[in-house]
Short mmCIF file of C-alpha atoms and ligand atoms in Angstrom, two decimals:
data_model
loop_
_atom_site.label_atom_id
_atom_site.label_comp_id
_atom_site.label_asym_id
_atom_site.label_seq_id
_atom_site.Cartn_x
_atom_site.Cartn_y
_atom_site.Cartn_z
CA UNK B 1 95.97 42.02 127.84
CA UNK B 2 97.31 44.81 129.69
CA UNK B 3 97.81 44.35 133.57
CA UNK B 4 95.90 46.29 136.37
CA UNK B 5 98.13 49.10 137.38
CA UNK B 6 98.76 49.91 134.19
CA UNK B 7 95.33 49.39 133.17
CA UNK B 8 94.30 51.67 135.72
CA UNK B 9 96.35 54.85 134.90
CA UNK B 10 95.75 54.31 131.18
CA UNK B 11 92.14 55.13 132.87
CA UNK B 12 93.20 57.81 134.92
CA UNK B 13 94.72 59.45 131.86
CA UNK B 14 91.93 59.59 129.49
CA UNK B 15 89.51 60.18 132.06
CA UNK B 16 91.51 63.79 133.09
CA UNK B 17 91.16 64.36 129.43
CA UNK B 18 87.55 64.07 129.02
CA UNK B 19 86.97 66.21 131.64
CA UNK B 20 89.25 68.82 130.38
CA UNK B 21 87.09 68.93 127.17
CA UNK B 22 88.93 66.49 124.78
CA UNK B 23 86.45 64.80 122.75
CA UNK B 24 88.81 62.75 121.23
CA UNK B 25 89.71 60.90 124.27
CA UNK B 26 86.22 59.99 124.82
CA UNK B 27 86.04 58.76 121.14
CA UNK B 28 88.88 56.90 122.25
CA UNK B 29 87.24 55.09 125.22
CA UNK B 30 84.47 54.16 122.94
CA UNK B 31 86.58 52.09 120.66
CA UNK B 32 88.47 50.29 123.99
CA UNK B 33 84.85 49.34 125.54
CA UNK B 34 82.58 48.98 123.07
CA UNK B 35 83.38 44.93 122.63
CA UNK B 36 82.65 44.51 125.88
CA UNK B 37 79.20 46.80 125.31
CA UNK B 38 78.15 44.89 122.33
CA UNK B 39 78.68 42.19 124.10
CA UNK B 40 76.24 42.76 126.62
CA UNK B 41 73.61 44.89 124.49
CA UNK B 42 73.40 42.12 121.76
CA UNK B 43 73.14 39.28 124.45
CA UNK B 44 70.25 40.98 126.70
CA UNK B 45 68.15 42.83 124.00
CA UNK B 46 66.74 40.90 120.43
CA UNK B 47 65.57 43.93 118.65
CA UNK B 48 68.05 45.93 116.52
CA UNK B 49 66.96 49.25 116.64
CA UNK B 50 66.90 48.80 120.72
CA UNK B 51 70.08 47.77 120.52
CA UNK B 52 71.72 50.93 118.80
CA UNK B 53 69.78 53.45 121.00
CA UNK B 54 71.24 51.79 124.39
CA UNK B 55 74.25 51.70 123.20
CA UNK B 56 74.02 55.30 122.54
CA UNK B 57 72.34 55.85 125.88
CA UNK B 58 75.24 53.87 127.62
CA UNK B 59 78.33 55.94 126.15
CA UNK B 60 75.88 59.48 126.98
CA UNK B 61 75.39 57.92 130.40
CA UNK B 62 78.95 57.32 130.89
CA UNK B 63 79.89 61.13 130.05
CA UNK B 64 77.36 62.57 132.12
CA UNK B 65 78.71 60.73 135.18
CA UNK B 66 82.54 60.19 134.44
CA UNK B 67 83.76 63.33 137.10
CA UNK B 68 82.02 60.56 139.77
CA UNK B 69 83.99 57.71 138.79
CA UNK B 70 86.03 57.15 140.97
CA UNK B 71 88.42 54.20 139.84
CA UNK B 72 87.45 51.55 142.05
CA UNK B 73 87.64 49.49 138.97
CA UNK B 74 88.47 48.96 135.75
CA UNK B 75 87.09 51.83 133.87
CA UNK B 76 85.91 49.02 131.00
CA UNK B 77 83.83 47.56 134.05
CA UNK B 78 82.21 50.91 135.24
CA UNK B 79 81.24 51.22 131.59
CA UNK B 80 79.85 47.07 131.26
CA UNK B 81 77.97 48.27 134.59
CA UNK B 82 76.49 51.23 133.53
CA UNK B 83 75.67 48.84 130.01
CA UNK B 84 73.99 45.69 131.78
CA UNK B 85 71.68 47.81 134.31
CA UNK B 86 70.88 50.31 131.51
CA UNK B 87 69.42 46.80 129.20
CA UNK B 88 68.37 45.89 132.72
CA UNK B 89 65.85 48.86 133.04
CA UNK B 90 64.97 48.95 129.45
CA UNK B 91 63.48 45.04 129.89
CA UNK B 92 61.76 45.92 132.60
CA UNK B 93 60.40 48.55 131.37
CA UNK B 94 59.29 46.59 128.46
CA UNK B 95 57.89 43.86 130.70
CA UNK B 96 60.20 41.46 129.06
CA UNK B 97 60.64 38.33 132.06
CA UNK B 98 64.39 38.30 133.20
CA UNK B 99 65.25 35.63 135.45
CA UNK B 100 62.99 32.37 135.28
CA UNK B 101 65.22 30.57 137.74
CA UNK B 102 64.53 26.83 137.98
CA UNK B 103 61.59 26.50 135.53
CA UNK B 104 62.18 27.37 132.21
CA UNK B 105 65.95 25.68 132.26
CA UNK B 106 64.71 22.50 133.00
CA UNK B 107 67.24 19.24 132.43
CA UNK B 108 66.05 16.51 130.05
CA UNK B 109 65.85 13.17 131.46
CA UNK B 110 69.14 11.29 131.93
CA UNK B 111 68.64 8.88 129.51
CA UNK B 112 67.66 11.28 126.86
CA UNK B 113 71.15 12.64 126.18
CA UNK B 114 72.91 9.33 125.53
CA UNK B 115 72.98 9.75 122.15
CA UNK B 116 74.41 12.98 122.03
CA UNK B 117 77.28 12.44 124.76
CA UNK B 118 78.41 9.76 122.45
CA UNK B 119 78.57 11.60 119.32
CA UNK B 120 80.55 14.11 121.07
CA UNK B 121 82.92 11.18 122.18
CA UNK B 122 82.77 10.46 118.46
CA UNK B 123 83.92 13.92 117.34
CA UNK B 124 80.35 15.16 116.37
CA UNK B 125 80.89 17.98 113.30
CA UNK B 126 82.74 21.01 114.55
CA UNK B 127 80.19 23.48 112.82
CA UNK B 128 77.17 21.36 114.02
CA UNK B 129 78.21 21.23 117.32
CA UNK B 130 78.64 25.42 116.78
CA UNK B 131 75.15 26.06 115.42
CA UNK B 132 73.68 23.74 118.15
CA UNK B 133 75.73 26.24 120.67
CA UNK B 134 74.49 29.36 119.23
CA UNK B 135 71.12 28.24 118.80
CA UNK B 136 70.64 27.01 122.32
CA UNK B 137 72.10 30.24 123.84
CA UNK B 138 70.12 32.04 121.84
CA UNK B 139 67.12 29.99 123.90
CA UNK B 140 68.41 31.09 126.98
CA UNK B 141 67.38 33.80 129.43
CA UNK B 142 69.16 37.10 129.14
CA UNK B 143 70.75 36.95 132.49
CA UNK B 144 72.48 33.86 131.94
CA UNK B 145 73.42 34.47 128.47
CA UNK B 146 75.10 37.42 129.88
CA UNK B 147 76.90 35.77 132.63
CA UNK B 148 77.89 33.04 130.31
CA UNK B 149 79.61 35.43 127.83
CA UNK B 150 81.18 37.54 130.36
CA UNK B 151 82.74 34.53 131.73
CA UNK B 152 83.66 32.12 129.07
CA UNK B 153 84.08 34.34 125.79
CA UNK B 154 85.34 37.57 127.52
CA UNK B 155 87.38 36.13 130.27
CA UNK B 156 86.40 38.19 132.61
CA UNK B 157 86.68 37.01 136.51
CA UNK B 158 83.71 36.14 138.83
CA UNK B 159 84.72 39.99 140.52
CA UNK B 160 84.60 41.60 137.17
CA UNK B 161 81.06 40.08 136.72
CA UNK B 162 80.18 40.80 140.39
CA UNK B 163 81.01 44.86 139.79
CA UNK B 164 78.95 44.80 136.22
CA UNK B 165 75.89 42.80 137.71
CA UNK B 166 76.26 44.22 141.08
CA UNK B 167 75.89 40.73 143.10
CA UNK B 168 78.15 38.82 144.87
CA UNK B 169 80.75 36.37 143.63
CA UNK B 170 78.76 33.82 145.38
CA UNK B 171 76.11 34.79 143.33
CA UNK B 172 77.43 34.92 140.37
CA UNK B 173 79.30 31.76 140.67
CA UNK B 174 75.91 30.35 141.33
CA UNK B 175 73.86 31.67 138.87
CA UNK B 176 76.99 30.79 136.17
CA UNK B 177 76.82 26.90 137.87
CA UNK B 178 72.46 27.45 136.66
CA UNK B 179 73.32 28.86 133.35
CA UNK B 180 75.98 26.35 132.05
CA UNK B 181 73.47 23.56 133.14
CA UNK B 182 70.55 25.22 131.43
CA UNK B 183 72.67 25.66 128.38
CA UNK B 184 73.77 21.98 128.08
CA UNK B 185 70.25 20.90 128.77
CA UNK B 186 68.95 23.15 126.00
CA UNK B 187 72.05 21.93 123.62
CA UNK B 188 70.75 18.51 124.23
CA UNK B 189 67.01 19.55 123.22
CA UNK B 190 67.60 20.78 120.35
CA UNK B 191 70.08 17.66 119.17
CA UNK B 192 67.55 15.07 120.30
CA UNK B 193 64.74 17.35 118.26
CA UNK B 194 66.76 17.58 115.28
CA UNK B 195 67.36 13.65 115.41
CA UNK B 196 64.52 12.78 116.52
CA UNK H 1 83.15 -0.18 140.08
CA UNK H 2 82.47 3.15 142.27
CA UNK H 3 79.07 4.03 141.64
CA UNK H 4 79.09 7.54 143.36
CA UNK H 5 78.86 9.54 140.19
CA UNK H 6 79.91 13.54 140.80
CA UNK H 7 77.06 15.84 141.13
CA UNK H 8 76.70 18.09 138.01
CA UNK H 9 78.30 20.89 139.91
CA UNK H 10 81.14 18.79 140.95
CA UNK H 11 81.56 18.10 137.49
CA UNK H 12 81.53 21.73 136.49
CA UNK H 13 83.97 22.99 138.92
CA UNK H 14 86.21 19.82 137.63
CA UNK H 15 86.08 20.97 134.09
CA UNK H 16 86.18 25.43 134.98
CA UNK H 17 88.32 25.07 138.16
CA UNK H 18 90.94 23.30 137.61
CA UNK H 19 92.64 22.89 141.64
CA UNK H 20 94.19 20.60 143.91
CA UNK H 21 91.28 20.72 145.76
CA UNK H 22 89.80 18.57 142.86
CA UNK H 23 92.38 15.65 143.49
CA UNK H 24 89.88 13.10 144.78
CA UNK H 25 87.28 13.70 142.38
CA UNK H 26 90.11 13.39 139.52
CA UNK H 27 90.70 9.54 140.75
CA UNK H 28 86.98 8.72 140.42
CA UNK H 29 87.00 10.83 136.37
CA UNK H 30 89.82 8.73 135.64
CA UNK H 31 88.01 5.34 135.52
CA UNK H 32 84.42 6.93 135.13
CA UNK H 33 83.05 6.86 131.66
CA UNK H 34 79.49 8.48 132.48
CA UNK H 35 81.23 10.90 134.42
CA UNK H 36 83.67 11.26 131.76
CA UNK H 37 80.71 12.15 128.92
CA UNK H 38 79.32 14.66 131.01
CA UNK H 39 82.55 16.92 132.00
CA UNK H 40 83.52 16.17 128.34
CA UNK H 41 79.87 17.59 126.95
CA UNK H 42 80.42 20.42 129.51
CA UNK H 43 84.01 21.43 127.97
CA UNK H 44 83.06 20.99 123.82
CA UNK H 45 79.94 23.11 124.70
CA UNK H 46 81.59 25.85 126.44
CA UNK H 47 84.71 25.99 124.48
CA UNK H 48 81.89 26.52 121.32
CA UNK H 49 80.93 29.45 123.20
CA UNK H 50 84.08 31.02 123.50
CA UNK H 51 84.92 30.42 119.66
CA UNK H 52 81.00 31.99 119.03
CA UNK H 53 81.38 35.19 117.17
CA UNK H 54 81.25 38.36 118.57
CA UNK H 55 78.93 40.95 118.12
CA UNK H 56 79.79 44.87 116.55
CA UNK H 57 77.59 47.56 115.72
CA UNK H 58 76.92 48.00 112.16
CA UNK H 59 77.49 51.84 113.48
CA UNK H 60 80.04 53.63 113.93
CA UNK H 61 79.21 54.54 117.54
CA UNK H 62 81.95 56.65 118.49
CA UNK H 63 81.04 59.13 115.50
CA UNK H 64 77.21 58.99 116.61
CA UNK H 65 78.03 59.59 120.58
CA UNK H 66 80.54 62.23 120.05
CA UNK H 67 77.97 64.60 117.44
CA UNK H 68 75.35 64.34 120.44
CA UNK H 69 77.54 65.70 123.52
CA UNK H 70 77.11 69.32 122.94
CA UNK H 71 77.71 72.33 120.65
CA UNK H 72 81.05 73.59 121.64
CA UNK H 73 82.19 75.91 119.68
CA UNK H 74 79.02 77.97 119.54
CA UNK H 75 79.78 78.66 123.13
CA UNK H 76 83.06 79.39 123.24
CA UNK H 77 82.34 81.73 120.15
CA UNK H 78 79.71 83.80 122.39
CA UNK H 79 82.23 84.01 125.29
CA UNK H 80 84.66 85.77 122.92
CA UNK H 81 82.12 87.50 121.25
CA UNK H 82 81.19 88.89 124.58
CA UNK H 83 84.87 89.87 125.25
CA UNK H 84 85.21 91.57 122.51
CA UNK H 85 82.11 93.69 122.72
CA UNK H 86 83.23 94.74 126.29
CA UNK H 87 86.74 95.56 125.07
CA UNK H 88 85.15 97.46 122.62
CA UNK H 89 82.97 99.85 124.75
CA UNK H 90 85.81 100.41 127.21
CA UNK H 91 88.10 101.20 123.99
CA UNK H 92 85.52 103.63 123.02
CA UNK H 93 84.42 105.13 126.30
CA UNK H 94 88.16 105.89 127.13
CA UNK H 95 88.77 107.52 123.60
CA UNK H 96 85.61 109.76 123.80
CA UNK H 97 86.98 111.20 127.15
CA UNK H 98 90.07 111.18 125.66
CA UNK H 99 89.04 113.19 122.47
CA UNK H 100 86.65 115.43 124.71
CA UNK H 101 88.96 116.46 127.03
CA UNK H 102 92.14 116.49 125.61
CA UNK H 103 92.49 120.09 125.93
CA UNK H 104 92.20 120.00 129.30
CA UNK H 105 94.04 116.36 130.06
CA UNK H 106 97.55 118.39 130.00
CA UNK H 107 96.69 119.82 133.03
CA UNK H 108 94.31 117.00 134.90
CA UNK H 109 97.03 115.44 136.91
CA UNK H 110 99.49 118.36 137.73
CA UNK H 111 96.06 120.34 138.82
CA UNK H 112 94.82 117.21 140.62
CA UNK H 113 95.84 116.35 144.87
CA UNK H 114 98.26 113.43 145.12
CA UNK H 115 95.32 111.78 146.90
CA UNK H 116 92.78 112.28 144.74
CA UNK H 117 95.04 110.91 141.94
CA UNK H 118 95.86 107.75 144.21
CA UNK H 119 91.77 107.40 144.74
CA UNK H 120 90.96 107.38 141.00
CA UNK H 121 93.96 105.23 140.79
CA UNK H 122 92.67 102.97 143.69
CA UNK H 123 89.26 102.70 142.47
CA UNK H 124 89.77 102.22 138.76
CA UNK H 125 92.29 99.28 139.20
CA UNK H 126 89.96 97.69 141.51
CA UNK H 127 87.03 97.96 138.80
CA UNK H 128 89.18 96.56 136.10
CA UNK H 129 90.58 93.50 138.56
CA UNK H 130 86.98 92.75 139.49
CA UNK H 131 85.83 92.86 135.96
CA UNK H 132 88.78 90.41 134.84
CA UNK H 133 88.31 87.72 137.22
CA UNK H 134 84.36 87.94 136.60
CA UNK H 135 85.03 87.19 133.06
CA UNK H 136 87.53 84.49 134.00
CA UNK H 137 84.87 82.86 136.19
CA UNK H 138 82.35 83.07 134.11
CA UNK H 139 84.25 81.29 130.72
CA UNK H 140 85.66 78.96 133.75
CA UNK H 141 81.76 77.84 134.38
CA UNK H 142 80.76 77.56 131.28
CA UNK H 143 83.96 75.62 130.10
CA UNK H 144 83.00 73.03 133.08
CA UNK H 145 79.72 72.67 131.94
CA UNK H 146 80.82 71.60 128.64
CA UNK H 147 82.44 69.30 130.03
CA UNK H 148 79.95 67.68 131.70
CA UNK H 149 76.89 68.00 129.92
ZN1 ZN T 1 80.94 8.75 137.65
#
């Protein structure tokens, strides 16, 4: 991974470029971000098709507006931003629930997960324990599926995910503390249904 | 045995923030086996996530973004299209007058007042500048809103 400063006027340098016209430096930004884009496309929106058009929507959204960015951050970050609020306002426009804090994330009863702890203590099957992952994140909302990948798969910090939400660290730390509970709770669901 | 478990966010920041500021809570993990399960379920879960795959487009999206910014060339062809024509007519209307009057061009200037050859002078080089830097400004506009259409 390549360090801020350097980071930064990698940015600075194929930004001037896009704005002079070069097409190929744009191409080039595409390839360096879209990861990140996928990322948050595929973990906020289920259908396909929807999927492809925001992406497109993101990168034509980032050109229109590049000659206002004004490297505050990472340009990768600008581009997440632009990403997450652009599947933000596509759900809601859809009607699609975001956030059902508290309710829907629910924690099985204590005594319910016994089992399961003690398997993992018992070195439960790497690719179960993988498909019981994936399937339970796949049950959770989009927020915290986000958040979750951000933080734990892309490695980004709780100020990276503050500037592509647009909330406070507090916040995010928060919600992230919600989401990795919800996901173990739903991890444990599904194990005790599929033993059960 | 201490029966003051860690809260589940205790737990969490034990197992995703590793600190000094944990110290006290690491005594208590130690010799905790409940406590022990749970920050151990935490870590095998999360550490699944970060092995998870990660997504691509079955697209390539560069290609597709790229072929829907704009039409360049057409408008850079029209600008020098446009040059051209201009060029053109001046090219023509100069040789006409030329052709026209060539009997009588021999004579213009040693007939003509030093003044009245220093107006023409004046007033065509003006024309000409003003028509030059019009053009530039124009093919400057456009080439910015290229850019950021
Ligand atoms: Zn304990």
């Amino acid at each position: 991974m390549e360090s801020l400063p350097n980071q930064l006027s990698n940015d600075r340098i194929l930004v001037r470029k896009v704005l002079t016209g070069d097409q190929r430096a744009f191409s080039q930004i595409i390839k360096e971000t879209e990861g990140l884009v996928a990322q948050i496309i595929f973990k906020m929106i289920a259908n396909s098709d929807d999927r492809k058009d925001l992406a497109q929507d993101v990168y034509l959204k980032v050109y229109q507006q590049l000659d206002r960015f004004r490297f505050q951050a990472k340009l990768s970050t600008w581009i997440g931003q632009i990403a997450y609020h652009t599947c933000l306002h596509h759900l809601e426009r859809k009607k699609i629930a975001l956030v059902p804090i508290g309710d829907s994330d629910r924690e099985p009863s204590p005594g319910f997960s016994t089992p399961f702890e003690n398997e993992i203590e018992g070195q439960l099957m790497r690719e179960e324990l993988s498909q019981l992952v994936a399937s339970a994140m796949d049950q959770l909302n989009p927020i915290y599926r986000t958040l979750i990948t951000l933080y734990h798969q892309e490695e980004l910090s709780y100020s990276e995910i503050g500037q592509i939400v647009q909330l406070p660290e507090g916040t995010v730390k928060s919600y992230l503390f919600r989401a990795r509970k919800a996901l173990k709770a739903h991890v444990l669901r599904i194990y005790n249904t599929n033993i059960g | 045995m201490n029966t003051s478990h860690l809260t589940d966010q205790q737990i969490q920041l034990f197992v995703f923030q590793q600190g000094n500021e944990f110290e006290p809570w690491a005594t208590h993990m130690a010799t905790c086996k409940e406590c022990q399960l749970k920050a151990t379920l935490y870590r095998s879960v999360l550490e699944e996530v970060a092995n998870l795959e990660k997504p691509v487009f079955n697209i390539d999206l560069a290609s597709q973004v790229i072929s829907q910014l704009e039409p360049i060339k057409p408008s850079i062809d029209f600008s020098r299209t446009l040059v051209g024509f201009i060029v053109l007519v001046l090219v023509s209307w100069l040789g006409s007058i030329v052709y026209w009057t060539s009997h009588e061009l021999a004579s213009l200037f040693t007939r003509l007042s030093s003044m009245a050859t220093y107006l023409i002078l004046l007033t065509s080089s003006s024309l000409l500048i003003f028509l030059v830097i019009s053009l530039y400004q124009e093919f400057l506009d456009k080439m910015k809103r290229l850019t950021l259409s």
